PDB file of C-alpha atoms in Angstrom:
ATOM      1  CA  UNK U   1     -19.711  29.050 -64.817  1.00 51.00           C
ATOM      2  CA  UNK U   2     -20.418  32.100 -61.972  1.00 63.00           C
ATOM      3  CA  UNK U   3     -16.679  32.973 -62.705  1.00 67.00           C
ATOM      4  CA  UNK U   4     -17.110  33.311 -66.184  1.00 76.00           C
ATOM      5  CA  UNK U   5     -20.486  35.474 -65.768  1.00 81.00           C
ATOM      6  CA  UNK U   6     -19.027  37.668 -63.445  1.00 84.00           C
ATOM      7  CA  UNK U   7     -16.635  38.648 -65.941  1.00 84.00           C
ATOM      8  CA  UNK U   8     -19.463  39.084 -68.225  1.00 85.00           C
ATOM      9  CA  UNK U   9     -21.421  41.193 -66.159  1.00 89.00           C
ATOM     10  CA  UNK U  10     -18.365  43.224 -65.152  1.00 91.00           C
ATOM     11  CA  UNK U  11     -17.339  43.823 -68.520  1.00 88.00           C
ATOM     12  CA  UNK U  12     -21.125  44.986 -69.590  1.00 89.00           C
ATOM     13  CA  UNK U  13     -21.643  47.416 -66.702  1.00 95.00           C
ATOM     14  CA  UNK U  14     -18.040  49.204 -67.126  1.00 92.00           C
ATOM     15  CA  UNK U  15     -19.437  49.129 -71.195  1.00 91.00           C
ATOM     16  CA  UNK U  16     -22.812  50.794 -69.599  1.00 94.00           C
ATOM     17  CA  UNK U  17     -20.938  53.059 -67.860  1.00 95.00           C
ATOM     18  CA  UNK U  18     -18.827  54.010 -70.916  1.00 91.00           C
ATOM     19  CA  UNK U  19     -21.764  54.767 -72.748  1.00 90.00           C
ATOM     20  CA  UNK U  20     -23.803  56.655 -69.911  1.00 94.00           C
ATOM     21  CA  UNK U  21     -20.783  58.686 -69.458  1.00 94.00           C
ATOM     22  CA  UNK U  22     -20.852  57.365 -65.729  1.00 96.00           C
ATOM     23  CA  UNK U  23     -18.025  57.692 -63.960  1.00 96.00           C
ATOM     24  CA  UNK U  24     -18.978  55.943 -60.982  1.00 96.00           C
ATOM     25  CA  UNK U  25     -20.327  52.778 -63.051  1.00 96.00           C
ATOM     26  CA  UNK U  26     -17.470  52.729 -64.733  1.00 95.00           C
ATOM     27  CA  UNK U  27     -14.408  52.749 -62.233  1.00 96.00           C
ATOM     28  CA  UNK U  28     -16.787  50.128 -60.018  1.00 96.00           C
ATOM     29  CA  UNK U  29     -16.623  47.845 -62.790  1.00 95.00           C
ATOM     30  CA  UNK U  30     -13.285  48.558 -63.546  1.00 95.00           C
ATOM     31  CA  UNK U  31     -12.276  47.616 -60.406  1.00 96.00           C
ATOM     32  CA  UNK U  32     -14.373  44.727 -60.184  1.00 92.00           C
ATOM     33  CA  UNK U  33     -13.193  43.165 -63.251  1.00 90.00           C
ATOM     34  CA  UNK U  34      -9.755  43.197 -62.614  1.00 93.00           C
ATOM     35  CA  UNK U  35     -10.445  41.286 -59.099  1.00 93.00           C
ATOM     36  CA  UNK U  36     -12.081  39.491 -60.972  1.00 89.00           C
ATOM     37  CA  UNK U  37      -9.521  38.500 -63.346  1.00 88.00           C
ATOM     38  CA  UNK U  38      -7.238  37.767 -60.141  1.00 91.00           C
ATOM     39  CA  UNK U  39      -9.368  35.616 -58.177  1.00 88.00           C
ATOM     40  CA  UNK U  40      -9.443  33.626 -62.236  1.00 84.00           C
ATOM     41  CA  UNK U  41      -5.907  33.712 -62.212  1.00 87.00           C
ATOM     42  CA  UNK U  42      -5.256  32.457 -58.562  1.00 90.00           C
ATOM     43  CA  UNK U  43      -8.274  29.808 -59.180  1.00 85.00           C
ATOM     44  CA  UNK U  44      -7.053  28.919 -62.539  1.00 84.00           C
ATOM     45  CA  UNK U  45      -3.168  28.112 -60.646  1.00 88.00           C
ATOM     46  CA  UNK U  46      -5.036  26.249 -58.166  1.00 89.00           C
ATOM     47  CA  UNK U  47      -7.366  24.103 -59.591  1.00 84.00           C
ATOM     48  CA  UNK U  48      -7.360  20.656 -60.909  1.00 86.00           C
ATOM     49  CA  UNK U  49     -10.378  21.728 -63.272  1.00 84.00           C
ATOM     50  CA  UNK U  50      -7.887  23.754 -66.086  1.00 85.00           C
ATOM     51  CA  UNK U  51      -9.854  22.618 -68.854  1.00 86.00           C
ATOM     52  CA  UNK U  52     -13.034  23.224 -67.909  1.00 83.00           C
ATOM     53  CA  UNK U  53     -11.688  26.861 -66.652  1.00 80.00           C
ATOM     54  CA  UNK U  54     -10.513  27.542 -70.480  1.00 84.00           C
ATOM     55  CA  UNK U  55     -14.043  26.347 -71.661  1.00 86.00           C
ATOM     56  CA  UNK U  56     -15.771  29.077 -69.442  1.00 80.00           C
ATOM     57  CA  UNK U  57     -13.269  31.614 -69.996  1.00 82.00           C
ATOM     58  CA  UNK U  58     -13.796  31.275 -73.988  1.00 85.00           C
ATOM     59  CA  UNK U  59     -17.231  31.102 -73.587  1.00 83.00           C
ATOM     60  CA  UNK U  60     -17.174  34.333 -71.266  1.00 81.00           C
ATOM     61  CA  UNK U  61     -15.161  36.352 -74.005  1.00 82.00           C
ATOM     62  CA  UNK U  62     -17.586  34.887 -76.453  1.00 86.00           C
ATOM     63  CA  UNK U  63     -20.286  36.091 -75.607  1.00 83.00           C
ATOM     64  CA  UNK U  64     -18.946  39.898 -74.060  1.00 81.00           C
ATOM     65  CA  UNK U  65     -17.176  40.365 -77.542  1.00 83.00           C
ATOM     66  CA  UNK U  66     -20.553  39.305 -79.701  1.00 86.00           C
ATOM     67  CA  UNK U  67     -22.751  41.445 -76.712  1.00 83.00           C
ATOM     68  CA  UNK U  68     -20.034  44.374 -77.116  1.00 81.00           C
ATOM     69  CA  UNK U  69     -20.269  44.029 -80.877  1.00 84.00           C
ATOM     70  CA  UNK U  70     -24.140  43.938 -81.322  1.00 82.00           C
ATOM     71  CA  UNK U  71     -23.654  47.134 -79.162  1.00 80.00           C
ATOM     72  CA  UNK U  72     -20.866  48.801 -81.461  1.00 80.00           C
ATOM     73  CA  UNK U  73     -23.652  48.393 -84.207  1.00 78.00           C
ATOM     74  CA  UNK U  74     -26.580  49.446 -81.894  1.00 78.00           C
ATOM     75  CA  UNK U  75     -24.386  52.928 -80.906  1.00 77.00           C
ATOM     76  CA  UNK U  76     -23.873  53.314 -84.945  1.00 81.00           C
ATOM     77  CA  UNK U  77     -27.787  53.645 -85.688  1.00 79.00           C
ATOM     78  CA  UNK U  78     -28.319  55.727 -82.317  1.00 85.00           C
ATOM     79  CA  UNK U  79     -26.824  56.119 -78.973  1.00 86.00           C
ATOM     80  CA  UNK U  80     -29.981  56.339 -77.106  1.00 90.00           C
ATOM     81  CA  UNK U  81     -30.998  52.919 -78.686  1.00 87.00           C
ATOM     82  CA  UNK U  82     -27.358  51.085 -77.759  1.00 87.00           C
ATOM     83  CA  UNK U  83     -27.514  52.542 -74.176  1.00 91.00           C
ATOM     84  CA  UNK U  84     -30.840  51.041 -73.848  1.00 93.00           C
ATOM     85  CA  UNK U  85     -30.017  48.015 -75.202  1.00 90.00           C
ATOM     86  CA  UNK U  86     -26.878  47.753 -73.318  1.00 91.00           C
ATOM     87  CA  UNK U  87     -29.160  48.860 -70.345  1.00 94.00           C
ATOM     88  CA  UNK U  88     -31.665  45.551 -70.755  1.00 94.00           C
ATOM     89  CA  UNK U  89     -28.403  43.488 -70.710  1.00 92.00           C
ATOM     90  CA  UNK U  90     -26.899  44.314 -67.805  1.00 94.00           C
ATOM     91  CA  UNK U  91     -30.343  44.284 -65.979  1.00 95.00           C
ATOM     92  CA  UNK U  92     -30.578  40.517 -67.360  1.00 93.00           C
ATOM     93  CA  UNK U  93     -27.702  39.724 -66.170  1.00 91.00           C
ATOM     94  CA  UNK U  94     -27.485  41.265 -62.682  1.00 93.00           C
ATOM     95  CA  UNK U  95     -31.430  39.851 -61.526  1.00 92.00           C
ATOM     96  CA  UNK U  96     -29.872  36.528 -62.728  1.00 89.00           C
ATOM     97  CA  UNK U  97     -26.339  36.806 -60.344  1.00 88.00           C
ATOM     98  CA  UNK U  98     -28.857  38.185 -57.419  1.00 89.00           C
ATOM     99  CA  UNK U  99     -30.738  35.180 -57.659  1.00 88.00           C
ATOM    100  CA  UNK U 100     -28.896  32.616 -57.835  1.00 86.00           C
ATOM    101  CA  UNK U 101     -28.267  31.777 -54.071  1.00 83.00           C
ATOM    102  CA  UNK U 102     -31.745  31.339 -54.306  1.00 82.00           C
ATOM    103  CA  UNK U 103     -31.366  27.949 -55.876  1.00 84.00           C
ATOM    104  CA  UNK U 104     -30.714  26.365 -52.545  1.00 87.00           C
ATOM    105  CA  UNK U 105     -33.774  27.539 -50.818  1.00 86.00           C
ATOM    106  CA  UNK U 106     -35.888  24.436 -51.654  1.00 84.00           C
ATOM    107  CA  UNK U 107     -32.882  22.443 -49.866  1.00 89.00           C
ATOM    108  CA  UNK U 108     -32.629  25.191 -47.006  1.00 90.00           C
ATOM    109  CA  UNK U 109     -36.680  24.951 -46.331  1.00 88.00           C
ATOM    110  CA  UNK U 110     -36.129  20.507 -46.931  1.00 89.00           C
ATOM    111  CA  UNK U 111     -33.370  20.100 -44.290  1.00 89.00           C
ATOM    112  CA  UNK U 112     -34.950  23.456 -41.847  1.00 89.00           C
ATOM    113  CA  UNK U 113     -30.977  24.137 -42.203  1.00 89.00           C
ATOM    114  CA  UNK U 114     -29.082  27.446 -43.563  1.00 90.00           C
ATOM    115  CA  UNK U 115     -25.811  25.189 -43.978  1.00 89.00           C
ATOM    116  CA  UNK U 116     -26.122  25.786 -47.755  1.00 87.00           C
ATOM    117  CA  UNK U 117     -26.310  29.361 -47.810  1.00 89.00           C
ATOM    118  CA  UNK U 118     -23.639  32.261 -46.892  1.00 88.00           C
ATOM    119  CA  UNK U 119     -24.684  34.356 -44.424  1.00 90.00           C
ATOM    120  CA  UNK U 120     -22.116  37.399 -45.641  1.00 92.00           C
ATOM    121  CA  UNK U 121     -23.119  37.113 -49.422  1.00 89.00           C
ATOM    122  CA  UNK U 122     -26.570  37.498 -48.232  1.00 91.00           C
ATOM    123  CA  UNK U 123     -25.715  40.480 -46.057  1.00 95.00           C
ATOM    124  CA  UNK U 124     -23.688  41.954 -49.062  1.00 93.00           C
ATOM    125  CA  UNK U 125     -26.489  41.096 -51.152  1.00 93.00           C
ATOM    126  CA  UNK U 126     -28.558  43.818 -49.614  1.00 96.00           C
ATOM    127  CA  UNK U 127     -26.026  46.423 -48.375  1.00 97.00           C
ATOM    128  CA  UNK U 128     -24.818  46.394 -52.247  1.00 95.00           C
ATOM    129  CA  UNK U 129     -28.316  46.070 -54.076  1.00 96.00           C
ATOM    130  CA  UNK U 130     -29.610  48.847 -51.233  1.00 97.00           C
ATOM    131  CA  UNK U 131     -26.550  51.310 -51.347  1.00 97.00           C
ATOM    132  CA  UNK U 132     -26.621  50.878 -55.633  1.00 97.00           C
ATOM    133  CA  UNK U 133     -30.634  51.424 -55.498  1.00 98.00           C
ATOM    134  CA  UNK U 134     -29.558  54.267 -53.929  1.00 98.00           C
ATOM    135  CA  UNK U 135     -27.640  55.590 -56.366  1.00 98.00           C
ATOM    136  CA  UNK U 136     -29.771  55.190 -59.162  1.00 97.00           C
ATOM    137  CA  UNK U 137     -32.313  57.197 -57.625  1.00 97.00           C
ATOM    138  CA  UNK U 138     -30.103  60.085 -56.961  1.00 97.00           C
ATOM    139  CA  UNK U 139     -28.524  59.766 -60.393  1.00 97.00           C
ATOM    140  CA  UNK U 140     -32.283  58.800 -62.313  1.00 97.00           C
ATOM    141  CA  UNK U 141     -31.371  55.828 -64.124  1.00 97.00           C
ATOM    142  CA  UNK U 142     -33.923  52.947 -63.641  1.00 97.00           C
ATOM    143  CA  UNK U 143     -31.039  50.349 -65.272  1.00 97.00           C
ATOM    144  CA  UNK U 144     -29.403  50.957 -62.092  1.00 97.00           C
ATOM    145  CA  UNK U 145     -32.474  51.183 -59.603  1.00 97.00           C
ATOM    146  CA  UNK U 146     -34.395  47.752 -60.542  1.00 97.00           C
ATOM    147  CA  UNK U 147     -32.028  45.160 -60.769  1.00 96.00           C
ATOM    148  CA  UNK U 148     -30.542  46.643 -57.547  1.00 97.00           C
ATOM    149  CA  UNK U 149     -33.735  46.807 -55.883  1.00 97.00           C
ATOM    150  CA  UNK U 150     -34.477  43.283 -57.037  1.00 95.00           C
ATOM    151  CA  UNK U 151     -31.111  42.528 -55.359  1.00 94.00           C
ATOM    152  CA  UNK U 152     -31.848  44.267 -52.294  1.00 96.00           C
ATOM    153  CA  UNK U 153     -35.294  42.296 -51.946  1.00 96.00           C
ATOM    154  CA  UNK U 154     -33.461  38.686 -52.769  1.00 93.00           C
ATOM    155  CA  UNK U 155     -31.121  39.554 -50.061  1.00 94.00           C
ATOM    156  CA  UNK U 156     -33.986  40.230 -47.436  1.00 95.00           C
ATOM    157  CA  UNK U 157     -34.950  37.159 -48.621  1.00 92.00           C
ATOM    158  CA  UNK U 158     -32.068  35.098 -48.042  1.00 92.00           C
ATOM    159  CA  UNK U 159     -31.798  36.825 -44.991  1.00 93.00           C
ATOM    160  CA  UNK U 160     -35.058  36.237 -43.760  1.00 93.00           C
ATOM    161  CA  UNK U 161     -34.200  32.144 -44.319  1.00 92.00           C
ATOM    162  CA  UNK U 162     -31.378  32.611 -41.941  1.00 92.00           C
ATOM    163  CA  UNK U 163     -33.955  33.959 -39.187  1.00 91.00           C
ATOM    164  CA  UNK U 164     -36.278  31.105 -39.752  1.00 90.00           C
ATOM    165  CA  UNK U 165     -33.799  28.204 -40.290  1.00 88.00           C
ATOM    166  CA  UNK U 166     -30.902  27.347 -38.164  1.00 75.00           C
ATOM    167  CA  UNK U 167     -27.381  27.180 -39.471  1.00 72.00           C
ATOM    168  CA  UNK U 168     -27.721  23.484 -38.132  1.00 65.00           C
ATOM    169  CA  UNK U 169     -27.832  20.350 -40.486  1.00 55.00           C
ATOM    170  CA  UNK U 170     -31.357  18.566 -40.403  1.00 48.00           C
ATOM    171  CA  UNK U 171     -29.293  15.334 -38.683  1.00 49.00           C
ATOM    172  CA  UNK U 172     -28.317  17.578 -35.490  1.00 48.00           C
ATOM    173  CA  UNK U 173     -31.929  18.285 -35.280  1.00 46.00           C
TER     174      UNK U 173
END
């Protein structure tokens, strides 16, 4: 399903960017989404799972096209209100991506092991939560600032498991 969501997410952060009138949101995303659409494309030729790929994939456009919709409606009645709205969204969403590595750290602290975990997403984790904190600072925009600060702390985190725990499984212990 991350496949799908990253879509999502790419999709309502180029939308927030749109609306913002953010030109730096917006080409990131742009970007973003259409690497995202390749990786789909070389993982859709690739994998035995087709079906289950469509599934996602309708789901995904699903739920951007009823998000982007609600939001068409939202910018109708008042900009301020869709841009907030849009805003809460993409904060949702983001928290959620930067914290799901964390679903392995009750197997990481079982086995004393990091084996579960990548040790570059975690890096990127923080350089990209930091360097986008960052950003919304200088530009004032606290949709931007928490969910990348959130990031940023997840990543320290992760981070901090690989310090404790050994990239080891708990057998070669």
């Amino acid at each position: 399903m991350i496949k799908g969501v990253c879509i999502f997410r790419a999709l309502m952060w180029m939308a927030y960017g749109i609306l913002k009138h953010d030109d730096t949101i917006m080409l990131v995303n742009v970007v973003g989404l259409f690497m995202q659409i390749g990786y789909m494309v070389v993982f859709y030729a690739y994998t035995a799972e087709r079906a289950r790929l469509r599934v996602q994939l309708l789901f995904t456009l699903v739920a951007a096209g009823s998000t982007l919709l609600y939001i068409s409606y939202a910018f109708s009645v008042s900009e301020e209100s869709a841009v907030f709205q849009l805003g809460i969204i993409c904060n949702i969403i983001t928290v959620i991506m930067f914290a799901s590595p964390l679903s392995t750290v009750a197997l990481v602290i079982r086995t004393k092991s990091t084996m579960s975990m990548s040790l570059p997403m975690s890096v990127g984790m923080v350089l990209v939560g930091g360097l986008w904190f960052l950003y919304g600072i200088q530009v004032g925009d606290a949709f931007v600032e928490v969910p990348n600060f959130c990031g940023f702390v997840l990543g320290l985190i992760q981070l901090s498991l690989f310090v404790l725990y050994s990239r080891r499984t708990s057998e070669t212990l």
